[in-house]
mmCIF file of C-alpha atoms in Angstrom:
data_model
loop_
_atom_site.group_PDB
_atom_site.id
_atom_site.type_symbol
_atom_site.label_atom_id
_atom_site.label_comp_id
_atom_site.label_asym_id
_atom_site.label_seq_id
_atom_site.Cartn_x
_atom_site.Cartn_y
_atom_site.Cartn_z
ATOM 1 C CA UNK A 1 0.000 0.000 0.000
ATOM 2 C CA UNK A 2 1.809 3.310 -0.703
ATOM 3 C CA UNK A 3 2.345 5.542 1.999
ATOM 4 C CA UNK A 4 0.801 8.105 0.758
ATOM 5 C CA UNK A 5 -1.186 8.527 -2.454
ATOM 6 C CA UNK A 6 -1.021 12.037 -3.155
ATOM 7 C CA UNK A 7 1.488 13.847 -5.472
ATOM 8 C CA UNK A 8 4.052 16.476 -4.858
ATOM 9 C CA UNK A 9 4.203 19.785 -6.499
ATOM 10 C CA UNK A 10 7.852 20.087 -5.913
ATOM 11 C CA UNK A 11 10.141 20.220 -9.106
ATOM 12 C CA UNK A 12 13.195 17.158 -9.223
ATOM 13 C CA UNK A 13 15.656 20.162 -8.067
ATOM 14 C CA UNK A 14 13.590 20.915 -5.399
ATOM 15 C CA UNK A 15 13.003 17.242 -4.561
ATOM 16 C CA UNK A 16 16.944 17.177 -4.481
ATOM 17 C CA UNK A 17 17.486 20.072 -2.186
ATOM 18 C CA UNK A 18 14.780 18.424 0.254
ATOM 19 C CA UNK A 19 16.566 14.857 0.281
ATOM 20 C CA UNK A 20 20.141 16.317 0.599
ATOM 21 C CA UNK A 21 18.524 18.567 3.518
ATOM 22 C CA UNK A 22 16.572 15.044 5.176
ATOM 23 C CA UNK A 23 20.182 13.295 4.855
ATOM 24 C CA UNK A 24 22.487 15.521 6.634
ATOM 25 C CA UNK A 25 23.613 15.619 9.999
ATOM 26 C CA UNK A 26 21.957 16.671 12.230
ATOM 27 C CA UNK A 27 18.594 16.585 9.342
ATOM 28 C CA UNK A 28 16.871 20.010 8.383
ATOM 29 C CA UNK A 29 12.916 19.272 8.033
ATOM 30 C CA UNK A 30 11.057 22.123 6.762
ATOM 31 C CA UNK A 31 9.057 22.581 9.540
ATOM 32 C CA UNK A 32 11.898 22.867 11.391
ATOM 33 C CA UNK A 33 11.235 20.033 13.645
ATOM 34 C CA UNK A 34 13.834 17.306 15.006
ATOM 35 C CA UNK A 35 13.959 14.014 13.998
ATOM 36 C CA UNK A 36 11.678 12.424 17.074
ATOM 37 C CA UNK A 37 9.393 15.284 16.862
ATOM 38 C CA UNK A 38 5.890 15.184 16.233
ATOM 39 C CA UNK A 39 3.751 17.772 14.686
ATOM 40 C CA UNK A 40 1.163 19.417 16.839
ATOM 41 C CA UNK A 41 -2.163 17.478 17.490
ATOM 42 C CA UNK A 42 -5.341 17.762 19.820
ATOM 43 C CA UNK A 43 -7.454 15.603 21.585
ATOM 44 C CA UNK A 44 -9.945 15.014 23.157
ATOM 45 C CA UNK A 45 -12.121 11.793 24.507
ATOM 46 C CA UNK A 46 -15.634 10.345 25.595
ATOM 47 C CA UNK A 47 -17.633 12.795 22.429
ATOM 48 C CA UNK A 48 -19.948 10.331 21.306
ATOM 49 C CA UNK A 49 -22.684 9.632 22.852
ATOM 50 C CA UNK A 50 -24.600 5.807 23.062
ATOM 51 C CA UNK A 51 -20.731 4.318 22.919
ATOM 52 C CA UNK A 52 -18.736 2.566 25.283
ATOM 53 C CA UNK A 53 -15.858 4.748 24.256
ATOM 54 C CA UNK A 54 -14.959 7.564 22.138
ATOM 55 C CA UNK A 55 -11.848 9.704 20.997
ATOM 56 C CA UNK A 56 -11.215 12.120 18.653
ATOM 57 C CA UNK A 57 -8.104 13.659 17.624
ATOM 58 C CA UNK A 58 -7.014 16.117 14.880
ATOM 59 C CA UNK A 59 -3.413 16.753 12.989
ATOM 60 C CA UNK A 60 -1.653 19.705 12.678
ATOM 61 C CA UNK A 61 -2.442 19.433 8.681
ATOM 62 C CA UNK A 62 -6.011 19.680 9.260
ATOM 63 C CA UNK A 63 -6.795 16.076 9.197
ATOM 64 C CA UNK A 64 -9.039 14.632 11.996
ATOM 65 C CA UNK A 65 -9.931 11.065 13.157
ATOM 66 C CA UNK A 66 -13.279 10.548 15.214
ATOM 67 C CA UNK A 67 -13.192 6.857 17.018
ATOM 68 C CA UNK A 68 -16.365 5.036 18.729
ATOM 69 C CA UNK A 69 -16.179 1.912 20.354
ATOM 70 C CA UNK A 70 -19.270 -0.247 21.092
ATOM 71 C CA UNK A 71 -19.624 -3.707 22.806
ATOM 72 C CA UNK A 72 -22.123 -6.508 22.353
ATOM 73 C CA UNK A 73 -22.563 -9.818 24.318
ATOM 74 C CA UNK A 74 -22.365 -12.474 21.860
ATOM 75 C CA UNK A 75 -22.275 -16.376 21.841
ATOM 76 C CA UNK A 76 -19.031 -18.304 21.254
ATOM 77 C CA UNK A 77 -18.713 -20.346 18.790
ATOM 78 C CA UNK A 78 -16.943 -23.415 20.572
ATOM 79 C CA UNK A 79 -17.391 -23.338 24.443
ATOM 80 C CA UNK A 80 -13.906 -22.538 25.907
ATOM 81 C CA UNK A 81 -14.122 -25.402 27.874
ATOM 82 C CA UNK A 82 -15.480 -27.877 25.437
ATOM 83 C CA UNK A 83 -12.864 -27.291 22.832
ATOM 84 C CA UNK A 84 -10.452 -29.281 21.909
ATOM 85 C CA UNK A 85 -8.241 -30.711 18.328
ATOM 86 C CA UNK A 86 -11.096 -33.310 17.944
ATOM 87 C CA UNK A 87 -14.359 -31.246 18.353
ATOM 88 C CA UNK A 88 -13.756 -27.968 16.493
ATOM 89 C CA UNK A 89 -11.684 -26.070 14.267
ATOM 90 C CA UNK A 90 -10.462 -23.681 17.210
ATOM 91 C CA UNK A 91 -7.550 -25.384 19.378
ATOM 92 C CA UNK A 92 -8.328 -23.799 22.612
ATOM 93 C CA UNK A 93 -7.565 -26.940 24.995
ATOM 94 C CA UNK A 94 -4.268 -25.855 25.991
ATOM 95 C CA UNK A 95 -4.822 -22.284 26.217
ATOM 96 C CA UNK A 96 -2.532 -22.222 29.423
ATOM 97 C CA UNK A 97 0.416 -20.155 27.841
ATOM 98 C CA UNK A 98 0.151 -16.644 26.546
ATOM 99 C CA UNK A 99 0.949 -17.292 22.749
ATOM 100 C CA UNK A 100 -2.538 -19.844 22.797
ATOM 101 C CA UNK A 101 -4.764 -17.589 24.485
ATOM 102 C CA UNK A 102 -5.490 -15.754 21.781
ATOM 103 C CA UNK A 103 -6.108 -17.961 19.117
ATOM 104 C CA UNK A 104 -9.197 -18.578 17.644
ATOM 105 C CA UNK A 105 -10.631 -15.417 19.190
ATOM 106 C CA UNK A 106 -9.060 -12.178 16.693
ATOM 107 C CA UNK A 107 -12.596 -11.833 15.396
ATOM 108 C CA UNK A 108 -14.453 -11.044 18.756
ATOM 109 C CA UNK A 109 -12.861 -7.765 17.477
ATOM 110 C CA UNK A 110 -13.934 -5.893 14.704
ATOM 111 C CA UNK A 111 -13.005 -2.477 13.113
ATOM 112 C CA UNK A 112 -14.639 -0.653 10.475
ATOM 113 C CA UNK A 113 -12.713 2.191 8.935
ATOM 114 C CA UNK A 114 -14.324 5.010 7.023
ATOM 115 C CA UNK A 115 -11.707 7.336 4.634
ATOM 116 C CA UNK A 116 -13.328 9.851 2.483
ATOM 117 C CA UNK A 117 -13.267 8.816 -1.351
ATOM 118 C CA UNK A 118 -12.624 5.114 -0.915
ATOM 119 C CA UNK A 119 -15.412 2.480 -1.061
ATOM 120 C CA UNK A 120 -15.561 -0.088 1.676
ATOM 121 C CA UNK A 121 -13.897 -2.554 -1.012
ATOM 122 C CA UNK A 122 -11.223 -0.714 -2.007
ATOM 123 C CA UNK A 123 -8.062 -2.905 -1.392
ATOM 124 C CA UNK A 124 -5.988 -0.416 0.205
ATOM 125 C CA UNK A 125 -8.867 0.926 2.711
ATOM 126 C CA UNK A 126 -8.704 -3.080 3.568
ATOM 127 C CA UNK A 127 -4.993 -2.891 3.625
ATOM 128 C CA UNK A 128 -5.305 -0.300 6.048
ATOM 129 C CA UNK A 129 -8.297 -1.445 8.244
ATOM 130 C CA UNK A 130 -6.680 -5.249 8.923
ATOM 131 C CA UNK A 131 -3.226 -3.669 9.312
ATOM 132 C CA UNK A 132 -5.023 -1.376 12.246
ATOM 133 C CA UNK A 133 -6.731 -4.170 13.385
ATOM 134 C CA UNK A 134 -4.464 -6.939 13.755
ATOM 135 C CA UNK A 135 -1.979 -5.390 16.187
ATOM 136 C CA UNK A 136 -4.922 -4.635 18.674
ATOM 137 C CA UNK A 137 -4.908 -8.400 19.001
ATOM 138 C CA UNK A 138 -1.565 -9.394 19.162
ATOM 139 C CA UNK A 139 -1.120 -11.249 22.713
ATOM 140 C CA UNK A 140 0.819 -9.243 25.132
ATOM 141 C CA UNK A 141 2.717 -10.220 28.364
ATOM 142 C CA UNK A 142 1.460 -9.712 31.711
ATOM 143 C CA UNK A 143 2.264 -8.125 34.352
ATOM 144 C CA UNK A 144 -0.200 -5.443 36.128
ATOM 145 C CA UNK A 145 -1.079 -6.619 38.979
ATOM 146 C CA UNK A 146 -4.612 -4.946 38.785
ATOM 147 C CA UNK A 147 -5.530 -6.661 36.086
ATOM 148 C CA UNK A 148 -7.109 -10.311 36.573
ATOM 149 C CA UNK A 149 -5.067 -13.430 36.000
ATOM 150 C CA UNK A 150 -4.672 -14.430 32.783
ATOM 151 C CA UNK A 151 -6.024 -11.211 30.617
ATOM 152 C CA UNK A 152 -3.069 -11.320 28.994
ATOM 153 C CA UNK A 153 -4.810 -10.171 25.373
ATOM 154 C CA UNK A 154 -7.607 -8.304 24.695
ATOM 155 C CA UNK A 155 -9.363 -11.086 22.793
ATOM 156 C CA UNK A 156 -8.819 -12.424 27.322
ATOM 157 C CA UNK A 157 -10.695 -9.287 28.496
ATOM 158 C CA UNK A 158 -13.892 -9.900 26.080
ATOM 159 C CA UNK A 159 -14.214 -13.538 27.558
ATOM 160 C CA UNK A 160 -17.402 -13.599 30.049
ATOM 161 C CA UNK A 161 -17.660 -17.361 30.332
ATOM 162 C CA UNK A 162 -16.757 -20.337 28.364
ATOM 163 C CA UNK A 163 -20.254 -20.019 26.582
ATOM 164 C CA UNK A 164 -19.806 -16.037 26.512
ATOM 165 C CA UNK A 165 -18.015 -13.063 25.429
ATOM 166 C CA UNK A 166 -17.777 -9.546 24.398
ATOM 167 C CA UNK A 167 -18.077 -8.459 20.654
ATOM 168 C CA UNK A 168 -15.476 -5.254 20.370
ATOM 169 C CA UNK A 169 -17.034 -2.824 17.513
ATOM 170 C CA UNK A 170 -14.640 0.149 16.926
ATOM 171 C CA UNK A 171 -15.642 2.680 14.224
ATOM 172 C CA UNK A 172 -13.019 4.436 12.746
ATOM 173 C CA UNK A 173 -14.006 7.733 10.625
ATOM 174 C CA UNK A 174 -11.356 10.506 8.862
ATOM 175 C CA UNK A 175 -12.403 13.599 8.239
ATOM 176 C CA UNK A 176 -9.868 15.331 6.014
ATOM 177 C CA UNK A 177 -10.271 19.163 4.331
ATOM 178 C CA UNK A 178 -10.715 19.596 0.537
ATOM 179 C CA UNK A 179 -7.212 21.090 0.513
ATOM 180 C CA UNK A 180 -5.501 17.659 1.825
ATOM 181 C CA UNK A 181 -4.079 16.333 -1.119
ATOM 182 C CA UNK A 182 -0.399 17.069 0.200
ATOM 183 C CA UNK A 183 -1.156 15.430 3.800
ATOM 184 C CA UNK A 184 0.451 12.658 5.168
ATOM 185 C CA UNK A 185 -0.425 9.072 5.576
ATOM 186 C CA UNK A 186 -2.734 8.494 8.194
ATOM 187 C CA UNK A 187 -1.873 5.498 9.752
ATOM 188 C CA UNK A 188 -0.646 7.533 13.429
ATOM 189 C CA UNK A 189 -3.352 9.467 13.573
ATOM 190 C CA UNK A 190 -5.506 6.967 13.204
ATOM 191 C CA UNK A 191 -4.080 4.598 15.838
ATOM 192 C CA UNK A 192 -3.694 7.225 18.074
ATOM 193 C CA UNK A 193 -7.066 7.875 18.139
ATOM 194 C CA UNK A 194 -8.125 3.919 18.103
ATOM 195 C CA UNK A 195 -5.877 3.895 21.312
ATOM 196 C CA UNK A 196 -7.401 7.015 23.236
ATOM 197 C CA UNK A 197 -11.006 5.710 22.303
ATOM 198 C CA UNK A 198 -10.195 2.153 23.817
ATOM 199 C CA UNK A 199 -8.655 3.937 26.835
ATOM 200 C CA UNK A 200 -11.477 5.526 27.345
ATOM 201 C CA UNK A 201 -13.763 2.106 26.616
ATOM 202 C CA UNK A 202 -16.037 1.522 29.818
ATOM 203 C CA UNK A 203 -17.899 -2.567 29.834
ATOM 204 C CA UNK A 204 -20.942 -2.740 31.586
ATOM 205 C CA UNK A 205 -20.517 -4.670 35.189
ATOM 206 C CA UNK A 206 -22.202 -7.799 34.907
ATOM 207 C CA UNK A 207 -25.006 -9.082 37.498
ATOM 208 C CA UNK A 208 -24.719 -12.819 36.567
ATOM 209 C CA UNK A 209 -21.956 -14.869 37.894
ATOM 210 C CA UNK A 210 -20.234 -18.060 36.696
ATOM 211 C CA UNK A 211 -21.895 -20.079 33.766
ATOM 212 C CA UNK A 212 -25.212 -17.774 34.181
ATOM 213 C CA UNK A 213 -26.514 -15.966 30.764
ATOM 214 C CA UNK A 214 -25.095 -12.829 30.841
ATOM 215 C CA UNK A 215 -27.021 -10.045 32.770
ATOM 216 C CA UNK A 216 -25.584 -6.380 32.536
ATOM 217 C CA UNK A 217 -25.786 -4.062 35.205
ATOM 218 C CA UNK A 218 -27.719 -0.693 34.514
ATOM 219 C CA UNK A 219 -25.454 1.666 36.703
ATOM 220 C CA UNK A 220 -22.876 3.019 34.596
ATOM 221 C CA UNK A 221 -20.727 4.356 37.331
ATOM 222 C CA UNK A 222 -20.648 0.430 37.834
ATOM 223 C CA UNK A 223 -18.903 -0.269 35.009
ATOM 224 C CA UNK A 224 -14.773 -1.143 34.741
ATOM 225 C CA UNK A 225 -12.714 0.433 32.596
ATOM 226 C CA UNK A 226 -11.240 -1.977 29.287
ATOM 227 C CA UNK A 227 -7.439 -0.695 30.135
ATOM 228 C CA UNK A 228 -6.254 1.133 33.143
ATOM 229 C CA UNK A 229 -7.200 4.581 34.038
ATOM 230 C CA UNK A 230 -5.604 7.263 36.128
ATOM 231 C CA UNK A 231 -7.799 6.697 39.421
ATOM 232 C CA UNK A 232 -8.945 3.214 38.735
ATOM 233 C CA UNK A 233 -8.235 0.473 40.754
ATOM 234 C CA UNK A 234 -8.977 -2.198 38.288
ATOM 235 C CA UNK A 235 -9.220 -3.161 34.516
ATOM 236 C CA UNK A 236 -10.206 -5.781 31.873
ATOM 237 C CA UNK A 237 -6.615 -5.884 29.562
ATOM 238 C CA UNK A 238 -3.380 -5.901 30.251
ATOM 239 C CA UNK A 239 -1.148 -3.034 29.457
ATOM 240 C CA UNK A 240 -2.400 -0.455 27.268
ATOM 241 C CA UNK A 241 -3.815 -0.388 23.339
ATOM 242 C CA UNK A 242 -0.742 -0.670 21.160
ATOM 243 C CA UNK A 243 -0.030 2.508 18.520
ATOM 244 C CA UNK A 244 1.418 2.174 15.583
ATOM 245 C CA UNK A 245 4.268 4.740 14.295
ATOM 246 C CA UNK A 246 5.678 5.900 10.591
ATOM 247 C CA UNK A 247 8.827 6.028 10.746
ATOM 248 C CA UNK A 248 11.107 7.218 7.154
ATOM 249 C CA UNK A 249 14.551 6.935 6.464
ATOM 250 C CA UNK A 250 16.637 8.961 4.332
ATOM 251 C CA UNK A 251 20.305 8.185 4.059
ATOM 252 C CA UNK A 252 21.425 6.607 7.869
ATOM 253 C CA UNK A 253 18.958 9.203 9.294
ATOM 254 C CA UNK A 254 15.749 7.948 11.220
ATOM 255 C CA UNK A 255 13.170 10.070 11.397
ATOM 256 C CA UNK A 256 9.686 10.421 12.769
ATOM 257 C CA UNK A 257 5.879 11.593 11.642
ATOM 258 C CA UNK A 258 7.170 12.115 8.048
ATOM 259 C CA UNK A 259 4.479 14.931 6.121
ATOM 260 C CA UNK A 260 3.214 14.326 3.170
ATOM 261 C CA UNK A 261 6.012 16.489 1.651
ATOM 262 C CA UNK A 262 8.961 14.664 3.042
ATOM 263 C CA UNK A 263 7.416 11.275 1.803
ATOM 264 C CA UNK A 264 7.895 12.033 -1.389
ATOM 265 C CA UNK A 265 11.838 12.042 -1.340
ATOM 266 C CA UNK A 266 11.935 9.074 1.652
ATOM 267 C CA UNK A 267 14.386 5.973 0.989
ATOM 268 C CA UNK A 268 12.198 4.095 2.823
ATOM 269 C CA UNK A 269 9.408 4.154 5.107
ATOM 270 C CA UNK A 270 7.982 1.919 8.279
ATOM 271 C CA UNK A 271 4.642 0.950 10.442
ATOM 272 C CA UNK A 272 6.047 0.022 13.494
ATOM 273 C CA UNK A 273 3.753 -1.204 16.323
ATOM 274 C CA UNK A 274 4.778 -0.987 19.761
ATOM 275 C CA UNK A 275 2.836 -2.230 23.031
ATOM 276 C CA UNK A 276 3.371 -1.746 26.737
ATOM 277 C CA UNK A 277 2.509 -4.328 29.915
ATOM 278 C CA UNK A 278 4.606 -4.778 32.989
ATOM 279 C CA UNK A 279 6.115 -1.071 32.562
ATOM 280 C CA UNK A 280 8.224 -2.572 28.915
ATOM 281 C CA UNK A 281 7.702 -1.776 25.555
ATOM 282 C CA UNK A 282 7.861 -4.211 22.977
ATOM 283 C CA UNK A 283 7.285 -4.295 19.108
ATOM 284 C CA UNK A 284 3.997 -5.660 18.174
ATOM 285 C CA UNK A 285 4.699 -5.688 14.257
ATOM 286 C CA UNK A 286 7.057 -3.621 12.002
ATOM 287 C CA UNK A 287 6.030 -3.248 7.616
ATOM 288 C CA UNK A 288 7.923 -1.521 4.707
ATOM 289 C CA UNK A 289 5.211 0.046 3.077
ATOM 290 C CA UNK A 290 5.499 1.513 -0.619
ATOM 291 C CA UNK A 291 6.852 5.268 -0.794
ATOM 292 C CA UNK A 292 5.837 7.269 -3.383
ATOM 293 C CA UNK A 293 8.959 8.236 -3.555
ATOM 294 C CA UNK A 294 9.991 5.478 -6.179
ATOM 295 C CA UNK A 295 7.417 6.810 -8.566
ATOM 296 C CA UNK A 296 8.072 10.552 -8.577
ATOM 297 C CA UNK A 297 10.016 12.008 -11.840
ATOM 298 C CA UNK A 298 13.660 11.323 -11.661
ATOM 299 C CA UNK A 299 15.108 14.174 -13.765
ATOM 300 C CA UNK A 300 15.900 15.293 -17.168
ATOM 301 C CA UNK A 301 17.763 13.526 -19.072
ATOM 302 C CA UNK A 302 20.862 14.533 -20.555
ATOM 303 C CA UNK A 303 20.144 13.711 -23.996
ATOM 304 C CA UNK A 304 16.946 12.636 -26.050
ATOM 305 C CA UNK A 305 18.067 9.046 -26.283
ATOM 306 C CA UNK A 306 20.101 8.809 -23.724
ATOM 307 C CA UNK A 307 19.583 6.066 -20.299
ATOM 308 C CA UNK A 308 16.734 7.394 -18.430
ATOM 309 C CA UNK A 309 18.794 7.107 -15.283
ATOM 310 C CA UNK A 310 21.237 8.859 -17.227
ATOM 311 C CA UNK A 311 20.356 12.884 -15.666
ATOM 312 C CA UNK A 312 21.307 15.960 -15.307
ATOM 313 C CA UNK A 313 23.607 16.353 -12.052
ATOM 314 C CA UNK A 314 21.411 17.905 -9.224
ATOM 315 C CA UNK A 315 18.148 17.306 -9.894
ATOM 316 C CA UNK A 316 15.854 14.227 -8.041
ATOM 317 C CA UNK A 317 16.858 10.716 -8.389
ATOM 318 C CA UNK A 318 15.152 8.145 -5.899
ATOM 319 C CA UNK A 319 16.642 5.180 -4.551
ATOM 320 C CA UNK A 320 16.422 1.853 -5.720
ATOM 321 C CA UNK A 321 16.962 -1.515 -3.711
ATOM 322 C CA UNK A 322 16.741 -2.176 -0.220
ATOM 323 C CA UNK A 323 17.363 -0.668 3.022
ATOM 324 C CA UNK A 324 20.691 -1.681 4.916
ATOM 325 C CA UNK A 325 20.418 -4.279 8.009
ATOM 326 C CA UNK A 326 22.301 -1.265 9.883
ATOM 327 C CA UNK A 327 20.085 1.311 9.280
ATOM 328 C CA UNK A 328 16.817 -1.209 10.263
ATOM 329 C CA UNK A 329 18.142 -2.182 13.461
ATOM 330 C CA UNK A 330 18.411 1.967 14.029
ATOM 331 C CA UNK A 331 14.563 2.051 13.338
ATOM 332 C CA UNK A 332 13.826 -0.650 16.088
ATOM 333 C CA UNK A 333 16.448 0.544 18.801
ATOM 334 C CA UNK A 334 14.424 3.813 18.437
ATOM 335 C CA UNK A 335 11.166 3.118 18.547
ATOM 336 C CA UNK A 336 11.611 0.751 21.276
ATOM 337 C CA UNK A 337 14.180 3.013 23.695
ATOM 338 C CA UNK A 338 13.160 6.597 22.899
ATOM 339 C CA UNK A 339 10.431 7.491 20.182
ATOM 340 C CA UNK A 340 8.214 4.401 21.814
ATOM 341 C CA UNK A 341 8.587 5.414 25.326
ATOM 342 C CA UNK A 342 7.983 9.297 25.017
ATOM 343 C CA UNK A 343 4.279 8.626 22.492
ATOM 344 C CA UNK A 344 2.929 6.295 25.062
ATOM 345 C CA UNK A 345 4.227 8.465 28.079
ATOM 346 C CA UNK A 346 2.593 11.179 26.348
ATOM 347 C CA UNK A 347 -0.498 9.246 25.667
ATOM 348 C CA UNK A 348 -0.439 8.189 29.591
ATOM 349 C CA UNK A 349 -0.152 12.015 30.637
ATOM 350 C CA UNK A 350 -2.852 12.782 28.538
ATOM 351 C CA UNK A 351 -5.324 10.013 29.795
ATOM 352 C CA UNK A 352 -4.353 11.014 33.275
ATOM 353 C CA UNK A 353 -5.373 14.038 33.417
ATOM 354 C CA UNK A 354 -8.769 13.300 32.176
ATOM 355 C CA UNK A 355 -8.564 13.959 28.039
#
């Protein structure tokens, strides 16, 4: 899926000047910001009303994301405790270990994303919706000792009994401005929002006990909070929502939140996923995603038959092949020790003091 569909104004000179400026050292964005920066947003949670949860947030380029997340009790399939290799297609017997809890149970979650011009079929709106929705049920690790044994996943927080469970809906809508064609992928805007609105996700306290149907409780104020909250003693899930990053490279320089102008000279660029539980974070998932770098003009050429790679010194000429092993393991040390830690501490401050 290419990281961003638009097209740049910007002649090959000036796409020269702009990837010469992206590969020095220290790099010179033109907004002026530093590699780890990231542009200016606001948010805000819990405006929806008749949801469980709700976030919306909005870019500095004008681009917004509204979130709502609703839950439903629904029937499982296979009874948790029935299941087994020889009765069903779902392999829950030995669900004693982390990596086994989860499987079988991804699609007791379900998001539907909404981008404006794109029909709901449209293979990269799919790209995008699964890619969103897969990390959200990635198992985690435990470790918060206010969370009940063995949540270790979300897919774990959504079980009620081994006849019952929870049916996550998230609804995912972006609102961009007529004059967006230049904006920049998406993707964190989007998951930052999916991860405010499930912080802010409230499940209704449940009357029955045990093997009972399921009976919901009518107080709201009874209700516990999906992941923790500033305040609250006790949650569903482990950890919090993962978010997922962009993260470009130019030259050996890593760099975050790339606009939709500085994609269009990148050498490469990265979705990186990162989770938190037990006060670590760890990488959820990590994708190269097409740049539409590669398909921007690559110069004049110096003669009317001449080799089209053969140009005019100066002007734009995007990379081709891969990106070095070195330069990778620079995109995962930062993500994971310093670009990680200071999104989801920011996210953390944020949901503390109340959205």
């Amino acid at each position: 899926m290419p990281a961003s569909s638009t097209t740049t104004q910007l002649s090959p000179a000036e796409l020269s000047y702009l990837h010469t400026s992206l590969s020095s050292h220290p790099p010179i964005r033109p907004d002026a910001r530093l590699p780890t920066d990231f542009r200016p947003f606001s948010a805000e949670t819990n405006v929806l009303p008749n949801t469980y949860g709700s976030a919306h947030v909005g870019f500095a380029d004008g681009r917004e994301a509204v979130v709502g997340v609703r839950a439903e009790v629904e029937k499982t399939a296979v009874a948790l405790s029935d299941a087994s290799p020889n009765n069903g297609d779902v392999d829950m017997a030995d669900t004693d270990t982390p990596q086994k809890r989860g499987r079988g149970k991804a699609n007791w979650v379900t998001l539907t994303l909404t981008l404006p011009g794109l029909r709901d079929d449209d293979k990269d709106l799919i790209f995008l919706e699964e890619m969103l929705r897969e990390v959200l049920v990635t198992p985690c690790t435990a470790g918060d000792a206010n969370v009940p044994d063995g949540a270790h996943s979300l897919q774990d927080a959504l079980v009620i009994n081994s006849r019952w469970h929870w049916r996550l809906l998230i609804d995912v809508v972006l609102i961009s401005p007529p004059d967006s064609a230049s904006g920049s992928y998406p993707l964190p805007l989007l998951s930052m929002a999916i991860h405010l609105a499930l912080r802010d996700t409230r499940i209704p306290r449940l009357k029955s006990e045990g093997e009972e149907d399921p009976l919901a409780d009518d107080d709201w104020e009874a209700s516990v909070y999906l992941y923790g909250k500033a305040g609250k003693t006790r949650s569903l899930a482990a950890g919090v929502p993962p978010v997922t990053l962009l993260v470009m490279v130019v030259g050996e320089n890593v760099i975050l939140d790339p606009s939709g102008t500085e994609l269009a000279v990148v050498d490469g660029v990265f979705a990186t996923s990162i989770g938190k539980s037990g006060g670590s974070v760890h990488m959820l998932a990590m994708r190269m995603l097409e740049t539409s770098a590669r398909d921007t003009f690559n110069g004049i050429p110096r003669s009317e038959n001449g080799n089209a790679w053969d140009v005019v010194p100066g002007v734009w000429r995007p990379k081709v092949g891969g990106i070095k092993r070195a330069v990778l393991s620079k995109v995962t040390k930062a993500v994971l020790s310093d670009v990680g830690l200071e999104v989801l501490a920011g996210l953390d401050a944020f949901v503390a003091h109340g959205g």
